[in-house]
């Protein structure tokens, strides 16, 4: 019995896709079969409340848990040209220490001589410990529609999950960390592109929204904490786990700005700024997104 359960849990990507279709299909079936109920629901609740209830319905069955499991297997399995695991990867609190580590990233790493976020540090460990080529590791960091999660998405989900409930404490003690924050703040407010947008155009004031989604005012600590704490997150509308590097990339894309390279200095600086704004919150990742 235990072996059968274990076997079912290991087939995470296809299981996740099946679960996604089952959950969404069931919800659509219920909505279609009960139009009066749906009408009352829409009348009595704001869109934000409806989305919150939707998330609550799936909270005990977040498909990201399956991706976390895949990430744990990847973390502990010897891989790469050096045939070693990531067990000795130092995420800032010492080799192999995962608890609380993601909640304290980005941070300065003396061996790299730069500030790194969680995803960029995982890449470095895969290169320096396991012997992978960086170009190969980051060739496709994000899964496309209908694809299984990438290794980087799975590993990030696992690492982030080890900080669930941990206090967000993105450090600002090193000169490089302070400079990363300052650059990230400047990027956040920098207006450019064909629409003359900045990050602050959508996330710099209260009561803004896009389509059905309320947009958090990331200049306020409470909103920044809630947003930062839930990345990476499983995005139900896309049927995929998305990381904070993806969030930075997609925001630039929507602004019609030049696309951010994965792990670029600009992306790390922005994440540093948002992380410092979120200090004092508690990690709740992988989260559940619309």
Short mmCIF file of C-alpha atoms in Angstrom, two decimals, residues 18-289:
data_model
loop_
_atom_site.label_atom_id
_atom_site.label_comp_id
_atom_site.label_asym_id
_atom_site.label_seq_id
_atom_site.Cartn_x
_atom_site.Cartn_y
_atom_site.Cartn_z
CA UNK A 18 -4.53 15.69 -14.11
CA UNK A 19 -5.30 17.41 -10.82
CA UNK A 20 -5.46 20.80 -12.53
CA UNK A 21 -7.92 19.57 -15.14
CA UNK A 22 -10.02 17.79 -12.53
CA UNK A 23 -10.27 20.79 -10.20
CA UNK A 24 -11.01 23.32 -12.93
CA UNK A 25 -13.38 21.00 -14.74
CA UNK A 26 -15.29 20.31 -11.56
CA UNK A 27 -15.61 23.99 -10.74
CA UNK A 28 -16.83 24.81 -14.26
CA UNK A 29 -19.33 21.97 -14.11
CA UNK A 30 -20.70 23.23 -10.81
CA UNK A 31 -20.93 26.78 -12.14
CA UNK A 32 -22.68 25.66 -15.31
CA UNK A 33 -25.17 23.45 -13.49
CA UNK A 34 -26.14 26.09 -10.98
CA UNK A 35 -26.54 29.45 -12.67
CA UNK A 36 -28.81 30.93 -9.94
CA UNK A 37 -26.22 30.12 -7.30
CA UNK A 38 -23.52 31.69 -9.44
CA UNK A 39 -25.66 34.81 -9.86
CA UNK A 40 -26.18 35.15 -6.12
CA UNK A 41 -22.46 34.54 -5.53
CA UNK A 42 -21.52 37.30 -7.98
CA UNK A 43 -24.06 39.70 -6.50
CA UNK A 44 -23.04 39.18 -2.90
CA UNK A 45 -19.26 39.19 -3.30
CA UNK A 46 -16.70 41.49 -4.85
CA UNK A 47 -14.35 40.04 -7.43
CA UNK A 48 -11.50 40.15 -4.92
CA UNK A 49 -13.57 38.21 -2.39
CA UNK A 50 -14.50 35.64 -5.02
CA UNK A 51 -10.86 35.11 -5.95
CA UNK A 52 -9.94 34.83 -2.25
CA UNK A 53 -12.60 32.16 -1.75
CA UNK A 54 -11.41 30.37 -4.87
CA UNK A 55 -7.89 30.23 -3.46
CA UNK A 56 -9.22 29.00 -0.13
CA UNK A 57 -11.03 26.16 -1.88
CA UNK A 58 -7.74 24.92 -3.35
CA UNK A 59 -5.49 25.78 -0.40
CA UNK A 60 -5.45 22.22 0.95
CA UNK A 61 -4.64 20.80 -2.47
CA UNK A 62 -2.17 23.21 -4.02
CA UNK A 63 -0.68 21.42 -7.06
CA UNK A 64 2.63 23.12 -6.19
CA UNK A 65 3.09 20.49 -3.50
CA UNK A 66 3.61 17.91 -6.24
CA UNK A 67 6.22 20.14 -7.87
CA UNK A 68 7.92 20.59 -4.49
CA UNK A 69 8.23 16.81 -4.26
CA UNK A 70 9.87 16.68 -7.67
CA UNK A 71 12.22 19.46 -6.57
CA UNK A 72 13.20 17.55 -3.45
CA UNK A 73 14.07 14.51 -5.55
CA UNK A 74 16.17 16.66 -7.89
CA UNK A 75 17.90 18.32 -4.91
CA UNK A 76 18.89 15.04 -3.29
CA UNK A 77 19.78 13.02 -6.40
CA UNK A 78 23.41 12.97 -7.64
CA UNK A 79 23.37 14.58 -11.07
CA UNK A 80 25.51 16.39 -13.61
CA UNK A 81 29.06 15.71 -14.84
CA UNK A 82 30.28 15.59 -11.21
CA UNK A 83 27.51 13.16 -10.19
CA UNK A 84 26.80 14.89 -6.88
CA UNK A 85 23.62 16.18 -5.26
CA UNK A 86 22.86 19.72 -4.16
CA UNK A 87 23.01 18.69 -0.51
CA UNK A 88 26.03 20.97 0.09
CA UNK A 89 24.61 23.99 -1.72
CA UNK A 90 25.09 27.09 0.43
CA UNK A 91 22.04 29.35 0.20
CA UNK A 92 23.49 31.83 2.67
CA UNK A 93 23.13 30.07 6.01
CA UNK A 94 25.79 27.43 5.47
CA UNK A 95 26.25 24.39 3.19
CA UNK A 96 23.14 22.24 3.17
CA UNK A 97 21.05 24.55 5.39
CA UNK A 98 17.65 25.05 3.78
CA UNK A 99 15.42 26.08 6.68
CA UNK A 100 14.83 29.86 6.66
CA UNK A 101 17.33 30.37 3.81
CA UNK A 102 14.92 31.41 1.05
CA UNK A 103 13.30 33.97 3.37
CA UNK A 104 16.68 35.74 3.60
CA UNK A 105 17.34 36.08 -0.10
CA UNK A 106 18.54 37.98 -2.11
CA UNK A 107 21.81 38.46 -0.24
CA UNK A 108 25.52 39.00 -0.89
CA UNK A 109 27.61 35.86 -1.43
CA UNK A 110 31.35 36.31 -0.86
CA UNK A 111 32.26 33.37 -3.12
CA UNK A 112 30.35 34.95 -6.01
CA UNK A 113 31.20 38.51 -5.05
CA UNK A 114 27.67 39.64 -5.86
CA UNK A 115 24.11 39.70 -4.60
CA UNK A 116 22.05 36.69 -5.70
CA UNK A 117 18.40 35.76 -5.37
CA UNK A 118 17.29 32.20 -4.63
CA UNK A 119 17.03 31.09 -8.24
CA UNK A 120 20.38 32.55 -9.26
CA UNK A 121 22.05 30.86 -6.30
CA UNK A 122 20.54 27.49 -7.23
CA UNK A 123 21.97 27.96 -10.74
CA UNK A 124 25.42 28.65 -9.27
CA UNK A 125 25.25 25.51 -7.16
CA UNK A 126 24.26 23.43 -10.18
CA UNK A 127 27.24 24.87 -12.08
CA UNK A 128 29.87 24.84 -9.32
CA UNK A 129 28.86 21.68 -7.46
CA UNK A 130 27.30 19.48 -10.11
CA UNK A 131 29.33 20.65 -13.08
CA UNK A 132 26.48 21.70 -15.35
CA UNK A 133 27.13 24.42 -17.92
CA UNK A 134 25.35 27.62 -17.05
CA UNK A 135 24.03 28.08 -20.59
CA UNK A 136 22.41 24.65 -20.43
CA UNK A 137 20.87 25.26 -17.00
CA UNK A 138 19.17 28.53 -17.94
CA UNK A 139 18.34 27.71 -21.58
CA UNK A 140 14.66 27.25 -20.66
CA UNK A 141 14.09 28.32 -17.05
CA UNK A 142 10.30 28.59 -17.38
CA UNK A 143 7.87 25.92 -18.54
CA UNK A 144 5.64 26.70 -21.49
CA UNK A 145 1.94 26.03 -21.73
CA UNK A 146 1.17 22.34 -21.35
CA UNK A 147 4.74 21.43 -20.38
CA UNK A 148 5.96 19.75 -17.22
CA UNK A 149 7.73 22.05 -14.73
CA UNK A 150 11.37 22.75 -15.47
CA UNK A 151 14.12 21.61 -13.13
CA UNK A 152 14.68 25.18 -11.98
CA UNK A 153 10.98 25.69 -11.22
CA UNK A 154 10.87 22.43 -9.28
CA UNK A 155 14.04 23.14 -7.32
CA UNK A 156 12.88 26.67 -6.50
CA UNK A 157 9.54 25.34 -5.25
CA UNK A 158 11.30 22.88 -2.97
CA UNK A 159 13.80 25.39 -1.58
CA UNK A 160 11.11 28.05 -1.02
CA UNK A 161 8.89 25.50 0.72
CA UNK A 162 11.59 24.96 3.35
CA UNK A 163 11.06 28.57 4.46
CA UNK A 164 7.29 28.33 4.79
CA UNK A 165 6.36 30.27 7.94
CA UNK A 166 9.82 31.85 8.22
CA UNK A 167 10.23 35.57 8.81
CA UNK A 168 11.29 37.51 5.72
CA UNK A 169 14.64 39.10 6.51
CA UNK A 170 16.32 40.21 3.29
CA UNK A 171 19.64 41.63 4.55
CA UNK A 172 20.97 45.13 4.01
CA UNK A 173 24.19 44.93 5.97
CA UNK A 174 26.65 44.64 3.09
CA UNK A 175 27.52 47.51 0.74
CA UNK A 176 26.55 45.41 -2.29
CA UNK A 177 23.14 44.63 -0.76
CA UNK A 178 22.41 48.31 -0.21
CA UNK A 179 23.45 49.15 -3.75
CA UNK A 180 21.24 46.38 -5.14
CA UNK A 181 18.27 47.78 -3.22
CA UNK A 182 18.95 51.31 -4.49
CA UNK A 183 19.19 50.13 -8.10
CA UNK A 184 16.03 48.04 -7.70
CA UNK A 185 14.14 51.02 -6.33
CA UNK A 186 15.27 53.14 -9.27
CA UNK A 187 14.15 50.44 -11.76
CA UNK A 188 10.79 50.15 -9.98
CA UNK A 189 10.03 53.83 -10.66
CA UNK A 190 11.76 54.12 -14.05
CA UNK A 191 9.32 54.93 -16.85
CA UNK A 192 10.14 53.82 -20.38
CA UNK A 193 8.90 51.82 -23.35
CA UNK A 194 6.12 52.61 -25.84
CA UNK A 195 3.54 53.01 -23.04
CA UNK A 196 5.82 55.06 -20.75
CA UNK A 197 5.18 52.50 -17.99
CA UNK A 198 7.13 51.66 -14.88
CA UNK A 199 6.58 48.96 -12.26
CA UNK A 200 5.06 51.73 -10.14
CA UNK A 201 2.49 52.48 -12.85
CA UNK A 202 0.64 49.35 -11.73
CA UNK A 203 2.06 48.79 -8.25
CA UNK A 204 2.69 52.27 -6.85
CA UNK A 205 -0.79 53.32 -5.67
CA UNK A 206 -3.88 51.91 -3.99
CA UNK A 207 -7.07 50.67 -5.69
CA UNK A 208 -5.61 49.69 -9.05
CA UNK A 209 -6.55 46.58 -10.97
CA UNK A 210 -6.05 44.82 -14.27
CA UNK A 211 -9.03 42.87 -15.60
CA UNK A 212 -10.35 40.96 -12.55
CA UNK A 213 -7.15 41.19 -10.53
CA UNK A 214 -6.51 43.76 -7.80
CA UNK A 215 -2.96 45.09 -8.04
CA UNK A 216 -1.02 45.33 -4.77
CA UNK A 217 0.60 48.64 -3.87
CA UNK A 218 4.13 47.33 -3.41
CA UNK A 219 5.33 50.60 -1.92
CA UNK A 220 3.41 49.69 1.25
CA UNK A 221 5.00 47.04 3.50
CA UNK A 222 1.75 45.14 4.18
CA UNK A 223 1.01 44.64 0.48
CA UNK A 224 4.67 43.94 -0.34
CA UNK A 225 4.80 41.27 2.36
CA UNK A 226 1.69 39.51 1.08
CA UNK A 227 2.94 39.53 -2.51
CA UNK A 228 6.58 38.61 -1.90
CA UNK A 229 5.72 35.86 0.58
CA UNK A 230 3.77 33.80 -1.95
CA UNK A 231 6.33 33.59 -4.76
CA UNK A 232 6.96 31.10 -6.21
CA UNK A 233 3.30 30.28 -6.72
CA UNK A 234 1.13 27.87 -8.68
CA UNK A 235 -0.81 29.91 -11.23
CA UNK A 236 -4.10 28.12 -11.88
CA UNK A 237 -4.96 30.15 -14.99
CA UNK A 238 -1.75 28.88 -16.61
CA UNK A 239 -1.59 25.48 -14.96
CA UNK A 240 2.02 26.08 -14.00
CA UNK A 241 4.26 27.01 -11.11
CA UNK A 242 5.76 30.45 -11.62
CA UNK A 243 8.78 31.89 -9.84
CA UNK A 244 9.61 35.45 -8.89
CA UNK A 245 12.17 35.61 -11.71
CA UNK A 246 9.29 34.78 -14.07
CA UNK A 247 7.18 37.50 -12.43
CA UNK A 248 9.88 40.11 -13.12
CA UNK A 249 10.27 38.86 -16.70
CA UNK A 250 6.53 38.93 -17.37
CA UNK A 251 6.07 42.41 -15.88
CA UNK A 252 8.73 43.75 -18.23
CA UNK A 253 7.06 41.96 -21.11
CA UNK A 254 3.70 43.54 -20.28
CA UNK A 255 5.34 46.97 -20.13
CA UNK A 256 6.71 46.26 -23.66
CA UNK A 257 10.19 46.72 -22.24
CA UNK A 258 13.22 44.68 -23.37
CA UNK A 259 12.88 41.19 -21.91
CA UNK A 260 14.86 40.52 -18.76
CA UNK A 261 17.50 37.82 -18.96
CA UNK A 262 17.11 35.10 -16.35
CA UNK A 263 19.20 35.98 -13.31
CA UNK A 264 20.23 39.35 -14.72
CA UNK A 265 21.45 42.08 -12.41
CA UNK A 266 18.30 44.12 -13.04
CA UNK A 267 16.04 41.21 -12.05
CA UNK A 268 18.02 40.55 -8.87
CA UNK A 269 18.01 44.23 -7.97
CA UNK A 270 14.23 44.45 -8.37
CA UNK A 271 13.73 41.33 -6.24
CA UNK A 272 16.04 42.82 -3.61
CA UNK A 273 13.99 46.01 -3.50
CA UNK A 274 10.73 44.07 -3.18
CA UNK A 275 12.20 41.73 -0.60
CA UNK A 276 13.40 44.55 1.63
CA UNK A 277 9.97 46.18 1.35
CA UNK A 278 8.50 42.85 2.49
CA UNK A 279 10.77 42.42 5.51
CA UNK A 280 8.85 41.42 8.60
CA UNK A 281 6.33 39.27 6.75
CA UNK A 282 6.14 35.48 6.80
CA UNK A 283 6.88 33.25 3.85
CA UNK A 284 3.93 31.24 2.55
CA UNK A 285 5.39 29.85 -0.65
CA UNK A 286 4.74 28.14 -2.92
CA UNK A 287 1.54 30.15 -3.00
CA UNK A 288 -1.60 29.84 -5.08
CA UNK A 289 -2.15 32.43 -7.78
#
